[in-house]
mmCIF file with all atom_site columns, C-alpha atoms in Angstrom:
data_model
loop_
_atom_site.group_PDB
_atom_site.id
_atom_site.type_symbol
_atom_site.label_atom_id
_atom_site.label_alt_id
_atom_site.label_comp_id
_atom_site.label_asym_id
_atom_site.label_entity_id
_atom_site.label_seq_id
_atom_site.pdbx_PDB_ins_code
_atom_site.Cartn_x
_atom_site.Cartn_y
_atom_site.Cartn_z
_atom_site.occupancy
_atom_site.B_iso_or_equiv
_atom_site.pdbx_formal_charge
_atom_site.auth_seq_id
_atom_site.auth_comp_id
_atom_site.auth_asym_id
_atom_site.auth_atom_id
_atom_site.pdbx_PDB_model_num
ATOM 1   C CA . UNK A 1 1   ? 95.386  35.987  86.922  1.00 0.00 ? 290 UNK A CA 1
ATOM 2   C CA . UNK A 1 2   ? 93.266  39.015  86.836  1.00 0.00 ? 291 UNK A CA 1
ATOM 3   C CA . UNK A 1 3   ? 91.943  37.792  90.356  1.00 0.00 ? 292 UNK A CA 1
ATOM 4   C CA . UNK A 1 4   ? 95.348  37.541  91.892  1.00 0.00 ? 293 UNK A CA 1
ATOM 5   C CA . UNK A 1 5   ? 96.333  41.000  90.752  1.00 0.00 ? 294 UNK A CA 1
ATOM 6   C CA . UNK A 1 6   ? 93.609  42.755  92.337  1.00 0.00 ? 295 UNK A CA 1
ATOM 7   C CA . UNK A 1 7   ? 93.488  40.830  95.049  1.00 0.00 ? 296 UNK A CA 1
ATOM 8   C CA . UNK A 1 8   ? 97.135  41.943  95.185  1.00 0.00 ? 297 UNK A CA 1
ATOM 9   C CA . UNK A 1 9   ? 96.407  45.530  94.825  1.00 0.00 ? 298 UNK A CA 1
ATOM 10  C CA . UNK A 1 10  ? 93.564  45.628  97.556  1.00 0.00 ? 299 UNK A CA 1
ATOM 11  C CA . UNK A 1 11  ? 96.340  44.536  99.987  1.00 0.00 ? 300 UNK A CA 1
ATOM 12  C CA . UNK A 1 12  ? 98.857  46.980  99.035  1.00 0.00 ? 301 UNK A CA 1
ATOM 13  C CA . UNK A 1 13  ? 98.767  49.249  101.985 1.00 0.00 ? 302 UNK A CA 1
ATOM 14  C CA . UNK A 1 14  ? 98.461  53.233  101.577 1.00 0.00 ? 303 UNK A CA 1
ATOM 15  C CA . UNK A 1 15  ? 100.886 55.739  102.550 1.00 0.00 ? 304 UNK A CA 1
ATOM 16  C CA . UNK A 1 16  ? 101.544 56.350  106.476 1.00 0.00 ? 305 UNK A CA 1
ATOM 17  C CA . UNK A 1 17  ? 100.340 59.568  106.798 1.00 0.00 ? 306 UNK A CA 1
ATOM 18  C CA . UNK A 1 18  ? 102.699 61.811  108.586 1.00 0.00 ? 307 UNK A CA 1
ATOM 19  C CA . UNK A 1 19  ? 101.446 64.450  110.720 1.00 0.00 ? 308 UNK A CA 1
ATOM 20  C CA . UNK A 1 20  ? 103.213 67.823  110.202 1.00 0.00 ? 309 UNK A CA 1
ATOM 21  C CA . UNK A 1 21  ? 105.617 69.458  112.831 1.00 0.00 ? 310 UNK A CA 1
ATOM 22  C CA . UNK A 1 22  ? 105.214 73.295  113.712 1.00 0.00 ? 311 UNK A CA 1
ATOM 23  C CA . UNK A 1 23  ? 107.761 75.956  114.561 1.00 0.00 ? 312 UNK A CA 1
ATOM 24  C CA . UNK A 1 24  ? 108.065 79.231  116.088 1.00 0.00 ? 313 UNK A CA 1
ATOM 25  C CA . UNK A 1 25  ? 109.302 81.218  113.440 1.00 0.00 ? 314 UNK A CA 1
ATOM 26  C CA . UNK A 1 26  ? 110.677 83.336  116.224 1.00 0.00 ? 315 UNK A CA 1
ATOM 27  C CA . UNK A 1 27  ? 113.073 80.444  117.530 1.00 0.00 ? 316 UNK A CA 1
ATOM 28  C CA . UNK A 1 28  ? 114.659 79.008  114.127 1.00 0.00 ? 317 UNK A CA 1
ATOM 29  C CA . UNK A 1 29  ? 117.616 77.674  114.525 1.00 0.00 ? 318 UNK A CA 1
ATOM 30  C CA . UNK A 1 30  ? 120.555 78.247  111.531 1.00 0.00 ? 319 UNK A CA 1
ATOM 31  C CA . UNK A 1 31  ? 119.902 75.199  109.851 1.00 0.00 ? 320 UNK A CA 1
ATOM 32  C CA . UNK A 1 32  ? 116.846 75.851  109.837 1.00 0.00 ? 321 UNK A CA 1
ATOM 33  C CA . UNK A 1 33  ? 117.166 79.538  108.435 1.00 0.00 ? 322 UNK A CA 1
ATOM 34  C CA . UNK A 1 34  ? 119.527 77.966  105.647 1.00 0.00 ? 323 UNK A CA 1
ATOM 35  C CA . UNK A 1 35  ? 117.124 75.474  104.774 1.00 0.00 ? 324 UNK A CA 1
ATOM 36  C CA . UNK A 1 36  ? 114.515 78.375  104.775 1.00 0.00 ? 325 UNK A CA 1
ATOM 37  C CA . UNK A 1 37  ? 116.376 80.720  102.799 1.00 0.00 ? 326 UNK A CA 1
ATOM 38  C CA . UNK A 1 38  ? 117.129 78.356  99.845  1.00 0.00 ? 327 UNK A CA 1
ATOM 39  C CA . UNK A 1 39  ? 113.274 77.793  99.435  1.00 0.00 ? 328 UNK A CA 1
ATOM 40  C CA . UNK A 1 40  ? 113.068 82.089  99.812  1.00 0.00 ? 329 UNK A CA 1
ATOM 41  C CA . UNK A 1 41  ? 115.406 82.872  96.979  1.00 0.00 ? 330 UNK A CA 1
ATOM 42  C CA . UNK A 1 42  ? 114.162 79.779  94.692  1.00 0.00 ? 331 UNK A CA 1
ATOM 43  C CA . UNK A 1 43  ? 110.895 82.376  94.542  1.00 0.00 ? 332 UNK A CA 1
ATOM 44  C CA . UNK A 1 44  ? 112.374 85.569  94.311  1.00 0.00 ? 333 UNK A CA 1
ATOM 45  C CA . UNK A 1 45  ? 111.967 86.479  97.863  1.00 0.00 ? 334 UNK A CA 1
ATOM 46  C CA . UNK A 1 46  ? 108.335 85.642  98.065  1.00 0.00 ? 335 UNK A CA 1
ATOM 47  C CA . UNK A 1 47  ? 106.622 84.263  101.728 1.00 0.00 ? 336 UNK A CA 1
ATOM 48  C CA . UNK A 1 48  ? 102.710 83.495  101.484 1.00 0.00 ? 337 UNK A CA 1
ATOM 49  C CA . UNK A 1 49  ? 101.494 85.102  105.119 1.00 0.00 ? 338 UNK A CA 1
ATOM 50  C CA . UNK A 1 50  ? 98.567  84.035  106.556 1.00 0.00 ? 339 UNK A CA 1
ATOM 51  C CA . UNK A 1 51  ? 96.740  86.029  109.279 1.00 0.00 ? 340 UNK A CA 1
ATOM 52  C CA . UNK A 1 52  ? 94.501  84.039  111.570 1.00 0.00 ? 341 UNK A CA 1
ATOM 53  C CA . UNK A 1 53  ? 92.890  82.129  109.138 1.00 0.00 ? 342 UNK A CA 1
ATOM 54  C CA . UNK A 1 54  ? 90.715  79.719  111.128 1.00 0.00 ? 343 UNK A CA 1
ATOM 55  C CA . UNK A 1 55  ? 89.586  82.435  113.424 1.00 0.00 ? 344 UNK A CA 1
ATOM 56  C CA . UNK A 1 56  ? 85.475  81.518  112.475 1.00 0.00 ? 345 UNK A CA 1
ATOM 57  C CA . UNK A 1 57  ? 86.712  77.632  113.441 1.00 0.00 ? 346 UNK A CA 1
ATOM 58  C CA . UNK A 1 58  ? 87.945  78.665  117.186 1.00 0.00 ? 347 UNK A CA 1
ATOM 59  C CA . UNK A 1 59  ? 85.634  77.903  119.872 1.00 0.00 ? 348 UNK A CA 1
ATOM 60  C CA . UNK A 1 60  ? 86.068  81.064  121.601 1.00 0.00 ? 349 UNK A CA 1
ATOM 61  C CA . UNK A 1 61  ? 86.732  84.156  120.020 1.00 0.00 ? 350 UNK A CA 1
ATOM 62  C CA . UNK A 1 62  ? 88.438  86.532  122.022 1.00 0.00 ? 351 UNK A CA 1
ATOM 63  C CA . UNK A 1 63  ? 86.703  89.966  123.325 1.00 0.00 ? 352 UNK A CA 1
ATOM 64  C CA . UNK A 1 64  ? 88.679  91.889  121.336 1.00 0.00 ? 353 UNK A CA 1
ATOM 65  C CA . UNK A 1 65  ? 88.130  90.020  118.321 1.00 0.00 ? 354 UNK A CA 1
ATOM 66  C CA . UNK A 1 66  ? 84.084  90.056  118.446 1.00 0.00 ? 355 UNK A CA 1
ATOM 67  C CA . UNK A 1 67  ? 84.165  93.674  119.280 1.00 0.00 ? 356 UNK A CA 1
ATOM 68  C CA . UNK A 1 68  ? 86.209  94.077  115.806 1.00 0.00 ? 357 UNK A CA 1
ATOM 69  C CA . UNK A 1 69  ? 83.541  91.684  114.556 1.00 0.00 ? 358 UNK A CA 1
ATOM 70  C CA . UNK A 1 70  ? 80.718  94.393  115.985 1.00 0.00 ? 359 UNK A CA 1
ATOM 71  C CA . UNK A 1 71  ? 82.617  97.163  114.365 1.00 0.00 ? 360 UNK A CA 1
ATOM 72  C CA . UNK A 1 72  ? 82.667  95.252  110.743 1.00 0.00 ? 361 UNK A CA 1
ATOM 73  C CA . UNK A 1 73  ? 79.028  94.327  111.598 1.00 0.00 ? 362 UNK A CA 1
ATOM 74  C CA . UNK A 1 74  ? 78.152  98.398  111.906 1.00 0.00 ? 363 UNK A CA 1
ATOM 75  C CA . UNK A 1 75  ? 80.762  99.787  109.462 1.00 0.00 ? 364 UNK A CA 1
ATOM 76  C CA . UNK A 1 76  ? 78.485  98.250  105.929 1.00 0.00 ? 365 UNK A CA 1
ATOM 77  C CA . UNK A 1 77  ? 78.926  101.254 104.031 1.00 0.00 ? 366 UNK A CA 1
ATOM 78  C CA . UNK A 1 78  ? 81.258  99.027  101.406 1.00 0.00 ? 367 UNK A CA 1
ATOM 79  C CA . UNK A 1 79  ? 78.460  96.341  100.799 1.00 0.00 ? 368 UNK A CA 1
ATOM 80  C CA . UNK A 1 80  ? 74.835  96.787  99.154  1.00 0.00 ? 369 UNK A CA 1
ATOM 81  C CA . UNK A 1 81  ? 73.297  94.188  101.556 1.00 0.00 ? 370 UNK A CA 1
ATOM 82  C CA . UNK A 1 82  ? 73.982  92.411  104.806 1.00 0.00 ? 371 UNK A CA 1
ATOM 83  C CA . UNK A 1 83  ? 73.045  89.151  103.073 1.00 0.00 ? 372 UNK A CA 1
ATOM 84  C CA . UNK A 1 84  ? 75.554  90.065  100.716 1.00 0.00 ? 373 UNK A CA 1
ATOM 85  C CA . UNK A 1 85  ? 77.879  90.517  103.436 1.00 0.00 ? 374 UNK A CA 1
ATOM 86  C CA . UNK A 1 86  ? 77.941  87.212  105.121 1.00 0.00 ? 375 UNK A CA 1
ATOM 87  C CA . UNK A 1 87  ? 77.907  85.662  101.630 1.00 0.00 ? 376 UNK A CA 1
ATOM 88  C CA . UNK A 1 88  ? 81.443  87.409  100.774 1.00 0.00 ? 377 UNK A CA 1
ATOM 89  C CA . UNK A 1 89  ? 82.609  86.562  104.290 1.00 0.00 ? 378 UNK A CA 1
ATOM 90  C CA . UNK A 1 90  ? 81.446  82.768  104.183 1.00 0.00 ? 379 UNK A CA 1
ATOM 91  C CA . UNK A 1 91  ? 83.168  81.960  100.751 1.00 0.00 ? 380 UNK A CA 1
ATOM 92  C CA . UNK A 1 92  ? 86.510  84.269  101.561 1.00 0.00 ? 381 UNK A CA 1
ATOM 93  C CA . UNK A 1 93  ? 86.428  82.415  104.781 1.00 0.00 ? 382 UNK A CA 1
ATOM 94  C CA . UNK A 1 94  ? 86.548  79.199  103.102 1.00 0.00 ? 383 UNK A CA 1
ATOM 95  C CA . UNK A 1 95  ? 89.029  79.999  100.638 1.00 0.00 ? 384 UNK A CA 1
ATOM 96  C CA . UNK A 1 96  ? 91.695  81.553  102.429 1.00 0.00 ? 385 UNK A CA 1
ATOM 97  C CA . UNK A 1 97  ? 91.360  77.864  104.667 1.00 0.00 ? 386 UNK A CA 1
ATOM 98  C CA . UNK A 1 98  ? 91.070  75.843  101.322 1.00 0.00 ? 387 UNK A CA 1
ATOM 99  C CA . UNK A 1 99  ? 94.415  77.633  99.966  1.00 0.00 ? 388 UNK A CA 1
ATOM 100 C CA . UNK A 1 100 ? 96.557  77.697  103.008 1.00 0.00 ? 389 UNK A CA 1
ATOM 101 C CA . UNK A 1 101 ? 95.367  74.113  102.748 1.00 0.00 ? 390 UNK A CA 1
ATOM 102 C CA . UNK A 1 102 ? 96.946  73.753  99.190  1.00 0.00 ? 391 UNK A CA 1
ATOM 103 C CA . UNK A 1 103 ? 100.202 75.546  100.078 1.00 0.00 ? 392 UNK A CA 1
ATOM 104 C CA . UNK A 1 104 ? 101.127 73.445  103.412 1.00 0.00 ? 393 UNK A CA 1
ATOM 105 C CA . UNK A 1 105 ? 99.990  70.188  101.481 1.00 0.00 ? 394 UNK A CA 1
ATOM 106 C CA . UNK A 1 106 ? 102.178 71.044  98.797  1.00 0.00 ? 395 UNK A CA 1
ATOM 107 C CA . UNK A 1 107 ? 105.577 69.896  97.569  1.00 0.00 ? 396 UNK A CA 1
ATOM 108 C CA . UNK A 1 108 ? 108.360 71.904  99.083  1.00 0.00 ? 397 UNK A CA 1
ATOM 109 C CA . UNK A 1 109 ? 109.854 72.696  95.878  1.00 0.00 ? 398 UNK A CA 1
ATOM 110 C CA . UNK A 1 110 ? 106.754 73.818  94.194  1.00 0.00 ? 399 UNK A CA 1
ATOM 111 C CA . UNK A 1 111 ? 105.496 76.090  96.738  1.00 0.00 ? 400 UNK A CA 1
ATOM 112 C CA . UNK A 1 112 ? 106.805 79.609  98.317  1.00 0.00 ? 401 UNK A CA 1
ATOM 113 C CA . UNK A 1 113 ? 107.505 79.439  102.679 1.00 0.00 ? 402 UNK A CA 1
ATOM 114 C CA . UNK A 1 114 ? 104.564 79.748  104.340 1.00 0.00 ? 403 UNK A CA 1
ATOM 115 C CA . UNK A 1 115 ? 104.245 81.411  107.368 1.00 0.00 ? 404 UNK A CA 1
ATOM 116 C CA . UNK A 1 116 ? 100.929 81.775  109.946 1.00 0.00 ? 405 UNK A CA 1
ATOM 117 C CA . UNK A 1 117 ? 100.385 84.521  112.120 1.00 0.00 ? 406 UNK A CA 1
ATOM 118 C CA . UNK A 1 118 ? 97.654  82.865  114.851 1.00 0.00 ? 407 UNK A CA 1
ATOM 119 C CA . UNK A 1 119 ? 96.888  84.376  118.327 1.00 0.00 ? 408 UNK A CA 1
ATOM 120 C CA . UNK A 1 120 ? 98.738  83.087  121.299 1.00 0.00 ? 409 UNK A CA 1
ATOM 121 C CA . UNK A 1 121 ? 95.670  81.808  122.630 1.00 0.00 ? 410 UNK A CA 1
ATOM 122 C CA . UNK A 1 122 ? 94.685  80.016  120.115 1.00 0.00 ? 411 UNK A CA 1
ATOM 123 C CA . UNK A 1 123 ? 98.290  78.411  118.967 1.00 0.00 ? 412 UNK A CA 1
ATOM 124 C CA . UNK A 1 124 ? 97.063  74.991  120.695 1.00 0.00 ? 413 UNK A CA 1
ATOM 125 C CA . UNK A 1 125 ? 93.872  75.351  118.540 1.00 0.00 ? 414 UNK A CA 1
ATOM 126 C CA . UNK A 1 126 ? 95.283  76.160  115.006 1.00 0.00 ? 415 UNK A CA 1
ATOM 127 C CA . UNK A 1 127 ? 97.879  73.384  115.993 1.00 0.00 ? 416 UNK A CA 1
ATOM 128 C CA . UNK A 1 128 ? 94.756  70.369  116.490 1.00 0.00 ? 417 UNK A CA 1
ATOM 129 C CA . UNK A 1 129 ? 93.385  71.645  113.418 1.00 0.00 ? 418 UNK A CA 1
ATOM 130 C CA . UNK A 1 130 ? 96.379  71.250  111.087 1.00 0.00 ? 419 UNK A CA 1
ATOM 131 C CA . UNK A 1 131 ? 97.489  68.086  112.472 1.00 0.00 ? 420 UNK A CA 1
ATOM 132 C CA . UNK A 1 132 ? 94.303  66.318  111.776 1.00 0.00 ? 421 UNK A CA 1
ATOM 133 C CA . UNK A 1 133 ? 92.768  68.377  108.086 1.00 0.00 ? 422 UNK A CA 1
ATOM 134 C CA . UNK A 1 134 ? 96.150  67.951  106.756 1.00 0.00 ? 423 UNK A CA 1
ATOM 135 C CA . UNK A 1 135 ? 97.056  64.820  104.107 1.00 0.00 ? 424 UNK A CA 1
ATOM 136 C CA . UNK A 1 136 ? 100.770 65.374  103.363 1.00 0.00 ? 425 UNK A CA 1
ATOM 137 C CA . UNK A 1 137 ? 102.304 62.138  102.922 1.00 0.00 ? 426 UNK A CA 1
ATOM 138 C CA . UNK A 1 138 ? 106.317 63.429  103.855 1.00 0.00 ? 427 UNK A CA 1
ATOM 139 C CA . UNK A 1 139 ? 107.104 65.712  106.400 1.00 0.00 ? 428 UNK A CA 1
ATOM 140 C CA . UNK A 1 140 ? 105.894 69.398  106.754 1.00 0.00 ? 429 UNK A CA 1
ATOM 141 C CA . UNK A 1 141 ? 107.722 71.660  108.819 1.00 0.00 ? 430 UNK A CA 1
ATOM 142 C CA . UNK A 1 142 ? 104.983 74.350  109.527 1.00 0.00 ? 431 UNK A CA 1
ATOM 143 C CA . UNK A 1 143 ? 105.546 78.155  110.838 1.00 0.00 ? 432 UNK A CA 1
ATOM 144 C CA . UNK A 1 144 ? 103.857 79.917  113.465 1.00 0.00 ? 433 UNK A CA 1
ATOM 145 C CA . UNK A 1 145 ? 103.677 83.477  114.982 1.00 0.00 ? 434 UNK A CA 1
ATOM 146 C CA . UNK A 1 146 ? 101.919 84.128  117.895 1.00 0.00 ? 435 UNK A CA 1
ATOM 147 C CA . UNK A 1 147 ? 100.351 87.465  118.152 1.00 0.00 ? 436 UNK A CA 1
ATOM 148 C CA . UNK A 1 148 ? 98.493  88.969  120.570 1.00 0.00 ? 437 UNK A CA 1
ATOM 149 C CA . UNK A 1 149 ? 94.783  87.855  121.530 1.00 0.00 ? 438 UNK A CA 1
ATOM 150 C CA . UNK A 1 150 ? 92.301  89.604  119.640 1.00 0.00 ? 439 UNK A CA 1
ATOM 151 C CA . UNK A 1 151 ? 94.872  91.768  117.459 1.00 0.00 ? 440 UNK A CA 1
ATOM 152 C CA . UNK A 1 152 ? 97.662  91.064  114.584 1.00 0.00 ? 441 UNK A CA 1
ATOM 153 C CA . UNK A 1 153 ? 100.584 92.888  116.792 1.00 0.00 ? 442 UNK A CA 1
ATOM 154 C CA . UNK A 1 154 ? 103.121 91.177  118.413 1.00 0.00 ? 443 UNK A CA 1
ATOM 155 C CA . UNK A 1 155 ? 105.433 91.870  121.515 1.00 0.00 ? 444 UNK A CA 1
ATOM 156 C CA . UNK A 1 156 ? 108.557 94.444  121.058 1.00 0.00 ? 445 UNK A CA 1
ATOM 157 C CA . UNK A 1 157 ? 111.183 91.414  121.514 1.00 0.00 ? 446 UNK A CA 1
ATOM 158 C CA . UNK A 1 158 ? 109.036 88.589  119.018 1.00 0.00 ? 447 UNK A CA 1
ATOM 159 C CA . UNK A 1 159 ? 108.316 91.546  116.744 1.00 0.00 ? 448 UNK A CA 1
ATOM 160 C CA . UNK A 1 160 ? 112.386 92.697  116.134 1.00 0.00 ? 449 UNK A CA 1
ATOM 161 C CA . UNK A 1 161 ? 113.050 88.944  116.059 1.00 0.00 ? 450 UNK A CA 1
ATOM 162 C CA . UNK A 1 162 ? 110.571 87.839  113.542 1.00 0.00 ? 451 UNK A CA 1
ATOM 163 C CA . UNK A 1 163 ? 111.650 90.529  111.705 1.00 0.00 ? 452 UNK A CA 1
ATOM 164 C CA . UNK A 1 164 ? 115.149 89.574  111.778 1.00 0.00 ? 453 UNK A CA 1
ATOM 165 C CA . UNK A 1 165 ? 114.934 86.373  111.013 1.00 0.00 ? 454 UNK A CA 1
ATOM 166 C CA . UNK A 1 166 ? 113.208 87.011  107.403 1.00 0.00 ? 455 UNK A CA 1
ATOM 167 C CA . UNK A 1 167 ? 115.449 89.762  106.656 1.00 0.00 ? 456 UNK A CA 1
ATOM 168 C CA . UNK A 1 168 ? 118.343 86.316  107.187 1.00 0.00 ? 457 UNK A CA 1
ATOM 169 C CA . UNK A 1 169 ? 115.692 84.423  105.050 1.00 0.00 ? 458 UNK A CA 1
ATOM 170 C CA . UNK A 1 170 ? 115.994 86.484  101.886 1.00 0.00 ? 459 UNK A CA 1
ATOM 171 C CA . UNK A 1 171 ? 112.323 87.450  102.320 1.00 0.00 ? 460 UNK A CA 1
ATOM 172 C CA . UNK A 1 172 ? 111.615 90.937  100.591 1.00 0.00 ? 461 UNK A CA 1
ATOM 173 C CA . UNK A 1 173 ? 108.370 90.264  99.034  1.00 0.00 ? 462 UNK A CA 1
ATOM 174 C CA . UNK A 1 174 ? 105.019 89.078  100.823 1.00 0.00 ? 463 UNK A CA 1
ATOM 175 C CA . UNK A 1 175 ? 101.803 88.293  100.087 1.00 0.00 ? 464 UNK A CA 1
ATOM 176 C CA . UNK A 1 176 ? 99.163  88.774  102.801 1.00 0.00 ? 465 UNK A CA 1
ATOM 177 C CA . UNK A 1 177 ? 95.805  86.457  103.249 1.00 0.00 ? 466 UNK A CA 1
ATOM 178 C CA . UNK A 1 178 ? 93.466  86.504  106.384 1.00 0.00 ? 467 UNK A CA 1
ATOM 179 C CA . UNK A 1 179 ? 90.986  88.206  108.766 1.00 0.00 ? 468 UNK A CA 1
ATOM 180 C CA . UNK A 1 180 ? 90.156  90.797  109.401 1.00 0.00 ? 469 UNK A CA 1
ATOM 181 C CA . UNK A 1 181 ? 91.057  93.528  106.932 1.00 0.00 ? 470 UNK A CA 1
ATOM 182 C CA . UNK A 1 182 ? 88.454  96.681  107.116 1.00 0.00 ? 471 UNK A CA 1
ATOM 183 C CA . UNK A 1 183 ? 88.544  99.443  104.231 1.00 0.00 ? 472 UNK A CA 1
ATOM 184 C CA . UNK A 1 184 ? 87.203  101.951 106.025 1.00 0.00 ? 473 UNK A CA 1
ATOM 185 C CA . UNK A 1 185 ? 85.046  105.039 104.181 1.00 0.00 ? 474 UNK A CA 1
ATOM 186 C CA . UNK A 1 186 ? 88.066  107.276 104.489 1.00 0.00 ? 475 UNK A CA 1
ATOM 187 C CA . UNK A 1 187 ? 90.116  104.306 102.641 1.00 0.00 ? 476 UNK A CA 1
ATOM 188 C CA . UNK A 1 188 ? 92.110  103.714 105.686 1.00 0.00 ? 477 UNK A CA 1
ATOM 189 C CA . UNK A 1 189 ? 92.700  100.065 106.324 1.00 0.00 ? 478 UNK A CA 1
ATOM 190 C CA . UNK A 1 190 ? 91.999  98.677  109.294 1.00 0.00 ? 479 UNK A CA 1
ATOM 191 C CA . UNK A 1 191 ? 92.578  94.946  111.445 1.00 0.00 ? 480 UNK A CA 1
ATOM 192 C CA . UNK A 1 192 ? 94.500  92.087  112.017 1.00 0.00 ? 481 UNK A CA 1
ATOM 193 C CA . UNK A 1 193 ? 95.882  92.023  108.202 1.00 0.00 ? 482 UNK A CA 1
ATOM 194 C CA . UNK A 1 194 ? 96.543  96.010  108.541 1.00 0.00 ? 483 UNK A CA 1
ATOM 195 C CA . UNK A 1 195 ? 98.714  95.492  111.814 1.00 0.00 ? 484 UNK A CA 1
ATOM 196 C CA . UNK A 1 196 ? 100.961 92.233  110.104 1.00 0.00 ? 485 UNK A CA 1
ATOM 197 C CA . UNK A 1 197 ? 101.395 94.458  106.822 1.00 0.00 ? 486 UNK A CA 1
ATOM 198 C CA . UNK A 1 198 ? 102.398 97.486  108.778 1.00 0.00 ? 487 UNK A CA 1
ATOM 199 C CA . UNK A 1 199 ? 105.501 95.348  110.756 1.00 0.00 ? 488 UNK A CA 1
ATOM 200 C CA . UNK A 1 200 ? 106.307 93.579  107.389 1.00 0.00 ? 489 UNK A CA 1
ATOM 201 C CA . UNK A 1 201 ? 106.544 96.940  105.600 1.00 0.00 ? 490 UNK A CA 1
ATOM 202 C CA . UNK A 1 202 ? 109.666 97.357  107.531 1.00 0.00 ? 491 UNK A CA 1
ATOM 203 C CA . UNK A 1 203 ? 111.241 94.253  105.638 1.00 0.00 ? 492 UNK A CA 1
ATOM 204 C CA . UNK A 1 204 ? 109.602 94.152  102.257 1.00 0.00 ? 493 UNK A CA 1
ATOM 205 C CA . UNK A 1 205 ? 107.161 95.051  99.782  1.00 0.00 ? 494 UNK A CA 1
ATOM 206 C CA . UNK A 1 206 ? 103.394 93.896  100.349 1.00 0.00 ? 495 UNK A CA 1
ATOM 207 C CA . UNK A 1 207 ? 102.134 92.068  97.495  1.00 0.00 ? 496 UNK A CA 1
ATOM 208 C CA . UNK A 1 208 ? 97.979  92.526  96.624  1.00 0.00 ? 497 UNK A CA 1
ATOM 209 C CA . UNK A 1 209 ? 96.325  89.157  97.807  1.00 0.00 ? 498 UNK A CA 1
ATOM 210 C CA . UNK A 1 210 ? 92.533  89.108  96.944  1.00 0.00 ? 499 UNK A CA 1
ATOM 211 C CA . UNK A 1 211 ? 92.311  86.344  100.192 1.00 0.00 ? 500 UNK A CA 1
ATOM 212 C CA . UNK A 1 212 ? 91.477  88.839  102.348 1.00 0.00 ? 501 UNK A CA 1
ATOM 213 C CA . UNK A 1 213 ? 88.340  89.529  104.824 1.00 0.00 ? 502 UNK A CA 1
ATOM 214 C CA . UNK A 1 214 ? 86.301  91.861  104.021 1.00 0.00 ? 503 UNK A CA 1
ATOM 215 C CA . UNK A 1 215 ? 88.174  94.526  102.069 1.00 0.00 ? 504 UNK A CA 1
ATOM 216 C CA . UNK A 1 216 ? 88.904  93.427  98.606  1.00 0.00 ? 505 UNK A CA 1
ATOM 217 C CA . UNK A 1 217 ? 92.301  95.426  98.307  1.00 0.00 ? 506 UNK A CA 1
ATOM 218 C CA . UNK A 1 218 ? 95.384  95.145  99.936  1.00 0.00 ? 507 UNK A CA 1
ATOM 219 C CA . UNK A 1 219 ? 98.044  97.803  98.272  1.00 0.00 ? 508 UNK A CA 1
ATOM 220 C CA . UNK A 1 220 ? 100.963 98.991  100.015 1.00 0.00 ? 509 UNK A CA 1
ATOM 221 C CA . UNK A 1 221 ? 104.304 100.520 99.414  1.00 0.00 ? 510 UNK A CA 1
ATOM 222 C CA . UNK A 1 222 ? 107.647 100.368 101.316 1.00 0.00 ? 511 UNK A CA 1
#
């Protein structure tokens, strides 16, 4: 008996797993805005943003984006050592990945809209990536914005439509993780994550996120 039950469970086959399907947030439709908002409002208007988080993982970073990196590289004032440095950046790095991960893998009801901004040259990239780390086992509907290579700004049109469209979400409240996000000595922030905030700021309130690279703040008021 015991034989036949495990040989019964050895041929019980796993779950399909079902590869996710992306989105231009810029193009949802109204069911899918309706759909969107229910999720928006079941969390008090909270979205989880994500700012090209698997910008170390693309083959080819952009110029603009390694002469930010050069600019980081020169700028150490914030850190006591450059081993220290790459230390921060290699475990932030991971962990913004590891919980954008968590929140895409997650069940819909248990877990705020998530929304990626990724350069438009590397949408195909981020895209490859997703569809193969991911391990949901029901559908994900996943969000992109494409910015502009090298930078966290978008085009005049995609930037008063994004912005639209989460105002019709119920999004007031957003919490910002990525790269790159530079507290300067003058306590000016600077990058990628600066640029997203700044648009957002026009919906919402910016929420402090600790997943960001390098600065360890993000504080902002609409």
């Amino acid at each position: 008996m015991k034989e036949l039950e495990l040989s019964t469970a050895l041929e019980t086959p796993t779950p399909e797993r079902i590869p996710p399907s992306f989105y231009m947030f810029q193009s949802l439709n109204g069911e899918e805005k309706k759909t969107l908002k229910e999720r928006v409002d079941k969390f008090g208007g909270l979205v989880r943003i994500f700012v090209h988080p698997y910008y170390e993982d693309h083959p080819e970073p952009s110029t603009a984006h390694l002469k930010g990196d050069a600019a980081i590289r020169k700028n150490q004032s914030a850190f006591k050592t450059m081993q220290g440095v790459f230390q921060e950046k290699t475990y932030k790095q991971e962990k913004i990945k590891e919980v954008l991960k968590k929140l895409l893998e997650g069940d819909t009801d248990s877990v705020p809209v998530t929304v990626i901004f990724e350069e438009e040259n590397n949408i195909v990239g981020i895209i490859d990536i997703l569809s193969q780390e991911l391990n949901a086992r029901a559908e994900r509907k996943i969000f992109l914005i494409p910015t502009k290579s090298g930078s966290g700004s978008l085009d005049k049109e995609t930037e008063i439509t994004v912005n639209d469209n989460f105002r019709e979400i119920g999004a007031s409240r957003f919490m910002i993780s990525g790269n790159y996000l530079l507290d300067t000595p003058n306590e000016n922030l600077r990058g990628c994550v600066e640029t997203v905030m700044k648009q957002l700021q026009q919906v919402g309130k910016i929420e402090n996120s600790a997943l960001v690279y390098p600065a360890d703040r993000l504080i902002a008021e609409k």
